[in-house]
Each structure stands twice: as structure tokens, then as C-alpha cells.
Amino acid sequence: MSKKYSVAIVGATGAVGQEMMSTLERRKFPYGEVRLLASARSAGKKLLFAGRELVVEELKENSFEGIDIALFSAGGSISKKFAPCAVKSGAVVVDNTSAFRMENDVPLVVPEVNPHDICKHKGIIANPNCSTIQMVHILKPLHDAGKIKRVVVSTYQAVSGAGMKAIIELEEETKALLEKKEYNRKVFPHQIAFNMLPRIPQSGGIEDGKYTNEEVKMMKETKKIMGDHSIKVTATCVRVPVLRGHSESVNIELEREITVDDARKLLAATPNVVVMDDIDNEVYPMPNMCVGRFETFVGRIRKDDTVPHGLNLWIVSDNLLKGAALNSVQIAEELIAKS
Ligand code: A2P
């Protein structure tokens, strides 16, 4: 009989935790026990997993006894405090927060891009920032073929990236505005319904007075995942009133020419990428059609004549799946395959 792995989900009641549960099931992950962990507020709550009711337990330092793989998605401070406990208990942690991403001995992995880095782990493997994952998934084959020199990215990020409370805030605020009622915001600093915020407040502070943490994550993480610190990346990250699915406008400058046709062919041959690029027939990726899908979608591939060897791309993916839960589960699958 093939080995089964005990899996803990830290933050199981959250937007990403819920998707981690469904992704384990959808991908037929070889799980044995599945332990659902969250705050004391959720202890005793029952969640449906694979047709059975599982009881949520309060996260504690001794929650990881007998656990092989711990998937963390309950915020950076929780990871900082409890991931070392999980490692001490003998589990490998796949951490979906930014707590350890830039640490030297923590691999930062997108399985389609740098699966080999997984072997370097010392107990913790980091899942990159959601917007970075879908971007590098598309950039990697283009970088291999033509060496990317510079990336200019603007994101259009769904509210679910800020968790369950943000989903509720967009829904309730939209309803209140349509009904001309007052609404007291709890999550976003400004109105998000029928608006856009040119900053992702939930990802932390502002670095060097100009760039937000989310932007800096995209700039730094891209280099680490691609294993090439010469790539220049500049980012503007924007929160938009979309529930689920991040979109990105990405401009790249390559060292060697890649024609639009060749880019399409390279991307169509990349695992888990779908090319949707037929502007005459209104075919391009959009966030509403990527919800629940495991792939990264790319379209609007155009030559940028304003620079030597430039391309423009439009990239969309489900931020809760490829951007979070799916990528974490894929890392766990690779870990098992390599063990
Ligand atoms: P809980 O539902 O008990 O608050 P989201 O990103 O959707 O907001 O979800 C955050 C997740 O992190 C939830 O599962 C939440 O559990 C969990 N969480 C928040 N604070 C803690 C904590 N102190 N200990 C354990 N889990 C926590």
C-alpha cells in the first residue's frame, strides 16, 4: 500500500485554508489524518472534508505531533510563532505567508519554475506571494528562451487575497451602496466597491517611502524564484473590486527576440498554462472565468515596439488556488515525489 501522509492545515477556517482542504481532495493527495487548526474562536467547529465532518482544533505548540506536512495560512505572526514548533515535531512546513520567504535557507518555490530548490529545505518551504506566482509561471519559459532583462508589472488584485473578512466587506459595501445605506468599513481604508485602491494595505507597510510591501515582494521574490538576480522588476499593485482572481498587465524586455507566435507556442507547451489569445473573437483571460481553475491563463500577447525585444502580456489566475492553496499542495506533492 502506498504511504499516506498526515497533514495539518493551519488557518483551516480561512479563505485559503478552505481551498487547501478542497485542493487536497481534488488532487487526490495521499493524505492520512487531516488535522484542521485555527484560533480558539473556531475550536469545536465542524468542517466537511472528503464527505466527513472534521472538528477544528485550537492551534497550540503541541498541535503537530504525528504530522508529516503542515500547510500554514493564518498570517505571518502565526507562522513565525508556530512553524518552528511544527518543524521540531518532525513536520515539513509549507508556509503561505511572507514570514520566511526571503530567508536564505528557506526555498521559495513555484513547482513549474524551480522544483529543484525544494531539496534545499531545512524544515520550511515558502509559498510565494500570490501575484508573483502567476507571473513567474508565465515568465519562466520566456526567460529560458530569450533572457528577460526587465519587467514592468501592474496588478489588479481581488479582495479575497485579504481573507474572508475582505470578501464580506466587498459584498456588503456593494449592497449598501446600491441600497443607498451607510456602511462602516472594517478591512479597507477606503471604499473598495466601485473603486480601486492603488495599494494593498493588508500586506504590510510601505518600504522606503515609495513602494508598498506587496510591490517589494513581487520585485524581490521574482529574482529568488527565477534564480536570476539580474532581472529588474518594478511593480504597482492595486486592489480592485473583484472577489476572486488576480489579473496582471506585464511588460517585459528580453535580451533576444521572441516573436509573438513563438511566445504563444512556448506558453502553450508550459505545464498548467492556458493561452487564451484571440482578440478578434474577444478571447482573453478574465478573473471570473478562472475561479476554481488550477491553471494560469495568459492572453493579449503583443510585441512592444518601444523597446528592443519587448512583449506585453495579460496574466490571470485564481489567487486562492495557484496563488496560494494549489501551489502549497503542489509543493507538498513535489516533496513527496522527491523523498
Ligand atoms: P479563525 O477563523 O479561528 O479566526 P483569513 O485569511 O480568511 O482571514 O483566515 C485567517 C485564518 O487564520 C483563519 O483560519 C483564522 O482562524 C486563522 N487564525 C487567525 N488568528 C489565529 C490564531 N491566533 N491562531 C490560529 N489561527 C488563527
Short mmCIF file of C-alpha atoms and ligand atoms in Angstrom, two decimals:
data_model
loop_
_atom_site.label_atom_id
_atom_site.label_comp_id
_atom_site.label_asym_id
_atom_site.label_seq_id
_atom_site.Cartn_x
_atom_site.Cartn_y
_atom_site.Cartn_z
CA MET A 1 0.00 0.00 0.00
CA SER A 2 1.34 3.45 -0.83
CA LYS A 3 2.32 5.70 2.06
CA LYS A 4 -0.21 8.13 3.49
CA TYR A 5 0.83 11.47 4.92
CA SER A 6 -0.67 13.20 7.95
CA VAL A 7 -1.45 16.78 7.03
CA ALA A 8 -2.21 19.75 9.28
CA ILE A 9 -3.88 22.87 7.90
CA VAL A 10 -3.18 25.95 9.99
CA GLY A 11 -5.87 28.53 9.25
CA ALA A 12 -8.33 25.89 8.02
CA THR A 13 -11.33 28.17 8.52
CA GLY A 14 -9.83 30.96 6.38
CA ALA A 15 -10.26 31.75 2.69
CA VAL A 16 -7.03 29.93 1.74
CA GLY A 17 -7.41 27.16 4.35
CA GLN A 18 -10.77 26.19 2.86
CA GLU A 19 -9.18 25.95 -0.58
CA MET A 20 -6.31 23.88 0.84
CA MET A 21 -8.87 21.35 2.05
CA SER A 22 -10.66 21.17 -1.28
CA THR A 23 -7.38 21.06 -3.23
CA LEU A 24 -6.11 18.06 -1.20
CA GLU A 25 -9.34 16.33 -2.10
CA ARG A 26 -9.47 17.38 -5.76
CA ARG A 27 -5.87 16.32 -6.41
CA LYS A 28 -6.28 13.01 -4.56
CA PHE A 29 -3.35 13.90 -2.32
CA PRO A 30 -2.19 10.82 -0.38
CA TYR A 31 -3.41 12.13 2.96
CA GLY A 32 -3.92 10.01 6.06
CA GLU A 33 -5.07 12.07 9.02
CA VAL A 34 -6.08 15.65 8.20
CA ARG A 35 -5.90 17.96 11.22
CA LEU A 36 -7.69 21.29 11.00
CA LEU A 37 -6.23 24.07 13.13
CA ALA A 38 -7.43 27.63 13.70
CA SER A 39 -7.87 30.12 16.53
CA ALA A 40 -9.67 29.36 19.82
CA ARG A 41 -12.71 31.11 18.30
CA SER A 42 -13.16 28.23 15.85
CA ALA A 43 -12.29 25.31 18.14
CA GLY A 44 -15.07 22.70 18.00
CA LYS A 45 -16.46 23.97 14.70
CA LYS A 46 -17.13 21.17 12.20
CA LEU A 47 -15.93 21.40 8.59
CA LEU A 48 -16.74 18.98 5.80
CA PHE A 49 -13.73 17.22 4.28
CA ALA A 50 -13.95 14.35 1.78
CA GLY A 51 -17.53 13.63 2.83
CA ARG A 52 -16.71 13.53 6.56
CA GLU A 53 -17.11 16.11 9.30
CA LEU A 54 -13.79 17.10 10.89
CA VAL A 55 -13.60 19.09 14.09
CA VAL A 56 -11.41 22.21 14.11
CA GLU A 57 -8.84 22.29 16.91
CA GLU A 58 -7.24 25.30 18.53
CA LEU A 59 -3.69 25.85 17.28
CA LYS A 60 -1.21 25.15 20.07
CA GLU A 61 2.52 24.47 20.28
CA ASN A 62 1.88 20.73 20.59
CA SER A 63 -0.63 20.59 17.71
CA PHE A 64 1.82 18.91 15.33
CA GLU A 65 2.52 15.56 16.97
CA GLY A 66 2.43 12.85 14.30
CA ILE A 67 2.07 15.38 11.45
CA ASP A 68 4.19 14.89 8.31
CA ILE A 69 3.26 18.03 6.39
CA ALA A 70 1.89 21.28 7.84
CA LEU A 71 0.29 23.79 5.48
CA PHE A 72 0.26 27.25 7.09
CA SER A 73 -2.03 30.10 6.06
CA ALA A 74 -3.03 32.00 9.19
CA GLY A 75 -0.87 35.11 8.86
CA GLY A 76 2.83 35.87 9.25
CA SER A 77 2.92 36.23 13.02
CA ILE A 78 1.25 32.82 13.50
CA SER A 79 3.77 31.23 11.12
CA LYS A 80 6.70 32.87 12.91
CA LYS A 81 5.48 31.52 16.25
CA PHE A 82 4.22 28.06 15.30
CA ALA A 83 6.16 26.91 12.20
CA PRO A 84 9.27 26.22 14.33
CA CYS A 85 7.06 24.07 16.65
CA ALA A 86 5.86 22.05 13.66
CA VAL A 87 9.43 21.55 12.42
CA LYS A 88 10.53 20.50 15.92
CA SER A 89 7.77 17.87 15.89
CA GLY A 90 9.21 16.45 12.66
CA ALA A 91 6.83 18.01 10.14
CA VAL A 92 7.82 19.83 6.97
CA VAL A 93 6.11 23.21 6.82
CA VAL A 94 4.78 24.72 3.60
CA ASP A 95 4.20 28.33 4.60
CA ASN A 96 1.86 30.55 2.63
CA THR A 97 2.81 33.75 4.48
CA SER A 98 5.71 36.11 3.89
CA ALA A 99 7.30 35.21 7.27
CA PHE A 100 10.26 33.24 5.89
CA ARG A 101 10.22 33.83 2.13
CA MET A 102 13.42 35.80 1.80
CA GLU A 103 15.46 33.76 4.31
CA ASN A 104 18.49 32.13 2.70
CA ASP A 105 17.83 28.61 3.93
CA VAL A 106 14.13 28.69 3.01
CA PRO A 107 13.34 27.66 -0.58
CA LEU A 108 10.70 29.82 -2.29
CA VAL A 109 9.03 27.54 -4.77
CA VAL A 110 6.71 27.50 -7.76
CA PRO A 111 6.81 23.85 -8.85
CA GLU A 112 6.67 24.66 -12.59
CA VAL A 113 9.62 27.06 -12.19
CA ASN A 114 12.13 25.89 -9.55
CA PRO A 115 11.10 22.45 -8.20
CA HIS A 116 14.79 21.59 -7.66
CA ASP A 117 15.01 24.18 -4.84
CA ILE A 118 12.68 22.06 -2.67
CA CYS A 119 15.56 19.69 -1.81
CA LYS A 120 17.41 22.54 -0.05
CA HIS A 121 14.79 22.90 2.68
CA LYS A 122 15.62 22.71 6.38
CA GLY A 123 12.06 22.14 7.53
CA ILE A 124 10.31 25.15 5.97
CA ILE A 125 9.42 25.74 2.32
CA ALA A 126 7.82 29.07 1.46
CA ASN A 127 4.93 29.58 -0.91
CA PRO A 128 5.48 32.85 -2.78
CA ASN A 129 3.21 35.90 -2.91
CA CYS A 130 0.06 35.23 -4.97
CA SER A 131 0.75 37.82 -7.69
CA THR A 132 4.35 36.68 -8.02
CA ILE A 133 3.42 33.01 -8.51
CA GLN A 134 1.21 33.54 -11.54
CA MET A 135 3.68 36.00 -13.08
CA VAL A 136 6.79 33.78 -12.79
CA HIS A 137 4.78 30.78 -14.03
CA ILE A 138 4.40 32.67 -17.33
CA LEU A 139 7.79 34.42 -17.35
CA LYS A 140 9.95 31.32 -16.83
CA PRO A 141 9.65 29.79 -20.34
CA LEU A 142 10.15 33.24 -21.89
CA HIS A 143 13.21 33.83 -19.71
CA ASP A 144 14.68 30.46 -20.70
CA ALA A 145 14.18 31.27 -24.38
CA GLY A 146 15.15 34.94 -24.53
CA LYS A 147 16.52 36.05 -21.12
CA ILE A 148 14.33 38.70 -19.53
CA LYS A 149 16.18 41.92 -18.65
CA ARG A 150 13.35 43.99 -17.19
CA VAL A 151 9.74 43.51 -16.06
CA VAL A 152 7.14 46.24 -15.52
CA VAL A 153 4.03 44.82 -13.85
CA SER A 154 0.74 46.35 -12.74
CA THR A 155 -1.63 44.13 -10.78
CA TYR A 156 -5.41 44.11 -10.45
CA GLN A 157 -5.83 42.06 -7.27
CA ALA A 158 -9.03 40.52 -5.96
CA VAL A 159 -10.17 41.21 -2.40
CA SER A 160 -10.04 37.52 -1.38
CA GLY A 161 -6.27 37.97 -1.11
CA ALA A 162 -7.06 39.83 2.11
CA GLY A 163 -9.10 36.93 3.52
CA MET A 164 -12.69 36.10 4.34
CA LYS A 165 -13.43 39.46 6.03
CA ALA A 166 -12.44 41.33 2.88
CA ILE A 167 -14.76 39.18 0.73
CA ILE A 168 -17.63 40.01 3.10
CA GLU A 169 -16.70 43.71 3.09
CA LEU A 170 -16.86 43.98 -0.72
CA GLU A 171 -20.20 42.15 -0.83
CA GLU A 172 -21.77 44.16 1.99
CA GLU A 173 -20.40 47.51 0.86
CA THR A 174 -21.64 46.94 -2.71
CA LYS A 175 -25.10 46.06 -1.42
CA ALA A 176 -25.15 49.06 0.94
CA LEU A 177 -24.14 51.47 -1.83
CA LEU A 178 -26.78 50.11 -4.21
CA GLU A 179 -29.39 50.44 -1.48
CA LYS A 180 -28.07 53.94 -0.59
CA LYS A 181 -27.36 52.86 3.01
CA GLU A 182 -24.48 53.70 5.36
CA TYR A 183 -21.66 51.16 5.60
CA ASN A 184 -18.94 51.00 8.27
CA ARG A 185 -15.73 49.63 6.77
CA LYS A 186 -13.62 47.26 8.85
CA VAL A 187 -11.00 45.98 6.41
CA PHE A 188 -10.12 48.51 3.71
CA PRO A 189 -9.04 52.11 4.44
CA HIS A 190 -11.25 53.42 1.60
CA GLN A 191 -14.35 52.34 -0.30
CA ILE A 192 -13.49 49.23 -2.35
CA ALA A 193 -16.90 48.73 -4.02
CA PHE A 194 -16.96 50.52 -7.42
CA ASN A 195 -13.43 51.77 -6.69
CA MET A 196 -9.75 50.72 -6.74
CA LEU A 197 -7.03 51.08 -4.14
CA PRO A 198 -3.55 51.72 -5.55
CA ARG A 199 -2.01 49.96 -2.58
CA ILE A 200 -2.54 46.54 -0.97
CA PRO A 201 -2.93 47.60 2.67
CA GLN A 202 -3.12 44.08 4.13
CA SER A 203 0.36 43.08 3.01
CA GLY A 204 2.08 45.34 5.50
CA GLY A 205 3.75 48.73 5.40
CA ILE A 206 5.44 50.93 2.90
CA GLU A 207 9.09 50.30 2.18
CA ASP A 208 11.46 53.19 1.60
CA GLY A 209 8.52 55.61 1.49
CA LYS A 210 7.56 54.73 -2.09
CA TYR A 211 6.83 51.08 -2.74
CA THR A 212 4.32 49.01 -0.78
CA ASN A 213 5.28 45.66 0.73
CA GLU A 214 3.26 43.83 -1.91
CA GLU A 215 5.25 45.58 -4.66
CA VAL A 216 8.56 44.87 -2.96
CA LYS A 217 7.56 41.21 -2.58
CA MET A 218 7.00 40.95 -6.34
CA MET A 219 10.31 42.66 -7.07
CA LYS A 220 12.41 40.54 -4.69
CA GLU A 221 10.63 37.17 -4.87
CA THR A 222 10.76 37.07 -8.69
CA LYS A 223 14.57 37.15 -8.62
CA LYS A 224 14.80 34.44 -5.94
CA ILE A 225 12.34 32.05 -7.63
CA MET A 226 13.83 32.54 -11.10
CA GLY A 227 17.32 32.17 -9.64
CA ASP A 228 18.47 35.26 -11.53
CA HIS A 229 19.22 38.44 -9.60
CA SER A 230 19.96 40.38 -12.79
CA ILE A 231 16.27 40.63 -13.74
CA LYS A 232 14.97 44.12 -13.00
CA VAL A 233 11.38 44.21 -11.75
CA THR A 234 9.21 47.22 -10.99
CA ALA A 235 5.63 46.80 -9.75
CA THR A 236 2.44 48.71 -9.00
CA CYS A 237 -0.05 46.62 -7.01
CA VAL A 238 -3.72 47.61 -7.00
CA ARG A 239 -6.71 46.17 -5.13
CA VAL A 240 -9.82 46.03 -7.34
CA PRO A 241 -13.46 45.20 -6.56
CA VAL A 242 -13.22 41.62 -7.79
CA LEU A 243 -13.95 38.77 -5.37
CA ARG A 244 -11.56 36.22 -6.76
CA GLY A 245 -8.87 36.06 -9.48
CA HIS A 246 -5.83 38.31 -9.80
CA SER A 247 -5.04 39.94 -13.16
CA GLU A 248 -1.74 41.45 -14.26
CA SER A 249 -0.54 43.64 -17.10
CA VAL A 250 3.09 42.63 -17.64
CA ASN A 251 5.62 44.29 -19.93
CA ILE A 252 8.93 42.52 -20.48
CA GLU A 253 12.15 43.43 -22.21
CA LEU A 254 14.21 40.48 -23.44
CA GLU A 255 17.84 40.14 -24.42
CA ARG A 256 16.90 38.10 -27.50
CA GLU A 257 13.84 38.47 -29.72
CA ILE A 258 10.86 36.17 -29.13
CA THR A 259 8.11 36.65 -31.70
CA VAL A 260 4.50 36.77 -30.54
CA ASP A 261 3.90 33.44 -32.30
CA ASP A 262 6.87 31.83 -30.58
CA ALA A 263 5.77 33.22 -27.21
CA ARG A 264 2.33 31.68 -27.73
CA LYS A 265 3.89 28.33 -28.66
CA LEU A 266 6.29 28.34 -25.70
CA LEU A 267 3.48 29.19 -23.29
CA ALA A 268 1.05 26.67 -24.78
CA ALA A 269 3.68 23.99 -24.13
CA THR A 270 4.19 25.04 -20.49
CA PRO A 271 2.54 22.76 -17.90
CA ASN A 272 -0.64 24.20 -16.33
CA VAL A 273 -0.69 27.28 -18.58
CA VAL A 274 -3.64 28.10 -20.85
CA VAL A 275 -3.14 30.55 -23.71
CA MET A 276 -6.36 32.50 -24.48
CA ASP A 277 -5.36 34.98 -27.11
CA ASP A 278 -7.80 35.77 -29.91
CA ILE A 279 -8.69 39.44 -29.62
CA ASP A 280 -10.80 39.42 -32.81
CA ASN A 281 -13.16 36.98 -31.13
CA GLU A 282 -13.00 38.62 -27.68
CA VAL A 283 -10.94 35.76 -26.28
CA TYR A 284 -8.68 36.74 -23.39
CA PRO A 285 -8.44 35.67 -19.75
CA MET A 286 -10.66 37.33 -17.15
CA PRO A 287 -10.87 36.77 -13.40
CA ASN A 288 -14.45 35.46 -13.38
CA MET A 289 -13.60 32.57 -15.71
CA CYS A 290 -10.53 31.44 -13.77
CA VAL A 291 -12.35 30.90 -10.44
CA GLY A 292 -11.86 27.33 -9.24
CA ARG A 293 -9.38 26.57 -12.02
CA PHE A 294 -5.87 25.29 -11.33
CA GLU A 295 -4.19 26.84 -14.39
CA THR A 296 -2.54 30.20 -15.07
CA PHE A 297 -4.11 31.97 -18.06
CA VAL A 298 -2.33 34.29 -20.48
CA GLY A 299 -3.50 36.40 -23.38
CA ARG A 300 -3.20 39.81 -25.09
CA ILE A 301 0.34 38.82 -26.13
CA ARG A 302 1.70 41.75 -28.15
CA LYS A 303 5.02 43.00 -29.41
CA ASP A 304 6.14 46.17 -27.65
CA ASP A 305 7.95 48.21 -30.30
CA THR A 306 9.01 50.96 -27.90
CA VAL A 307 11.98 48.89 -26.67
CA PRO A 308 14.25 46.30 -28.31
CA HIS A 309 12.67 42.81 -27.91
CA GLY A 310 9.65 43.87 -25.86
CA LEU A 311 6.44 41.95 -25.18
CA ASN A 312 3.18 42.80 -23.43
CA LEU A 313 1.16 40.11 -21.66
CA TRP A 314 -2.07 39.82 -19.66
CA ILE A 315 -1.94 37.14 -16.95
CA VAL A 316 -4.87 35.89 -14.83
CA SER A 317 -5.19 33.16 -12.23
CA ASP A 318 -7.24 32.17 -9.19
CA ASN A 319 -5.32 33.83 -6.35
CA LEU A 320 -6.70 31.40 -3.78
CA LEU A 321 -5.59 28.38 -5.87
CA LYS A 322 -2.41 28.84 -7.95
CA GLY A 323 -1.66 31.93 -5.88
CA ALA A 324 -1.98 30.08 -2.56
CA ALA A 325 -3.61 26.71 -1.78
CA LEU A 326 -2.83 24.85 -5.01
CA ASN A 327 0.79 25.97 -5.14
CA SER A 328 1.23 24.88 -1.49
CA VAL A 329 -0.27 21.45 -2.21
CA GLN A 330 1.87 21.12 -5.37
CA ILE A 331 4.95 21.85 -3.23
CA ALA A 332 3.88 19.08 -0.83
CA GLU A 333 3.39 16.71 -3.79
CA GLU A 334 6.88 17.52 -5.12
CA LEU A 335 8.31 17.00 -1.65
CA ILE A 336 6.77 13.53 -1.53
CA ALA A 337 7.94 12.73 -5.06
CA LYS A 338 11.49 13.69 -4.14
CA SER A 339 11.56 11.84 -0.79
P1 A2P B 1 -10.29 31.77 12.85
O1 A2P B 1 -11.33 31.52 11.79
O2 A2P B 1 -10.48 30.90 14.04
O3 A2P B 1 -10.11 33.22 13.18
P2 A2P B 1 -8.48 34.66 6.54
O4 A2P B 1 -7.17 34.89 5.85
O5 A2P B 1 -9.55 34.21 5.62
O6 A2P B 1 -8.87 35.85 7.36
O7 A2P B 1 -8.25 33.45 7.55
C1 A2P B 1 -7.29 33.51 8.57
C2 A2P B 1 -7.15 32.15 9.20
O8 A2P B 1 -6.17 32.24 10.23
C3 A2P B 1 -8.42 31.63 9.85
O9 A2P B 1 -8.49 30.23 9.74
C4 A2P B 1 -8.19 32.03 11.30
O10 A2P B 1 -8.90 31.27 12.24
C5 A2P B 1 -6.72 31.77 11.43
N1 A2P B 1 -6.18 32.46 12.61
C6 A2P B 1 -6.25 33.77 12.88
N2 A2P B 1 -5.70 34.04 14.09
C7 A2P B 1 -5.28 32.84 14.58
C8 A2P B 1 -4.63 32.42 15.77
N3 A2P B 1 -4.30 33.30 16.73
N4 A2P B 1 -4.36 31.10 15.93
C9 A2P B 1 -4.70 30.21 14.98
N5 A2P B 1 -5.30 30.54 13.82
C10 A2P B 1 -5.59 31.84 13.62
#
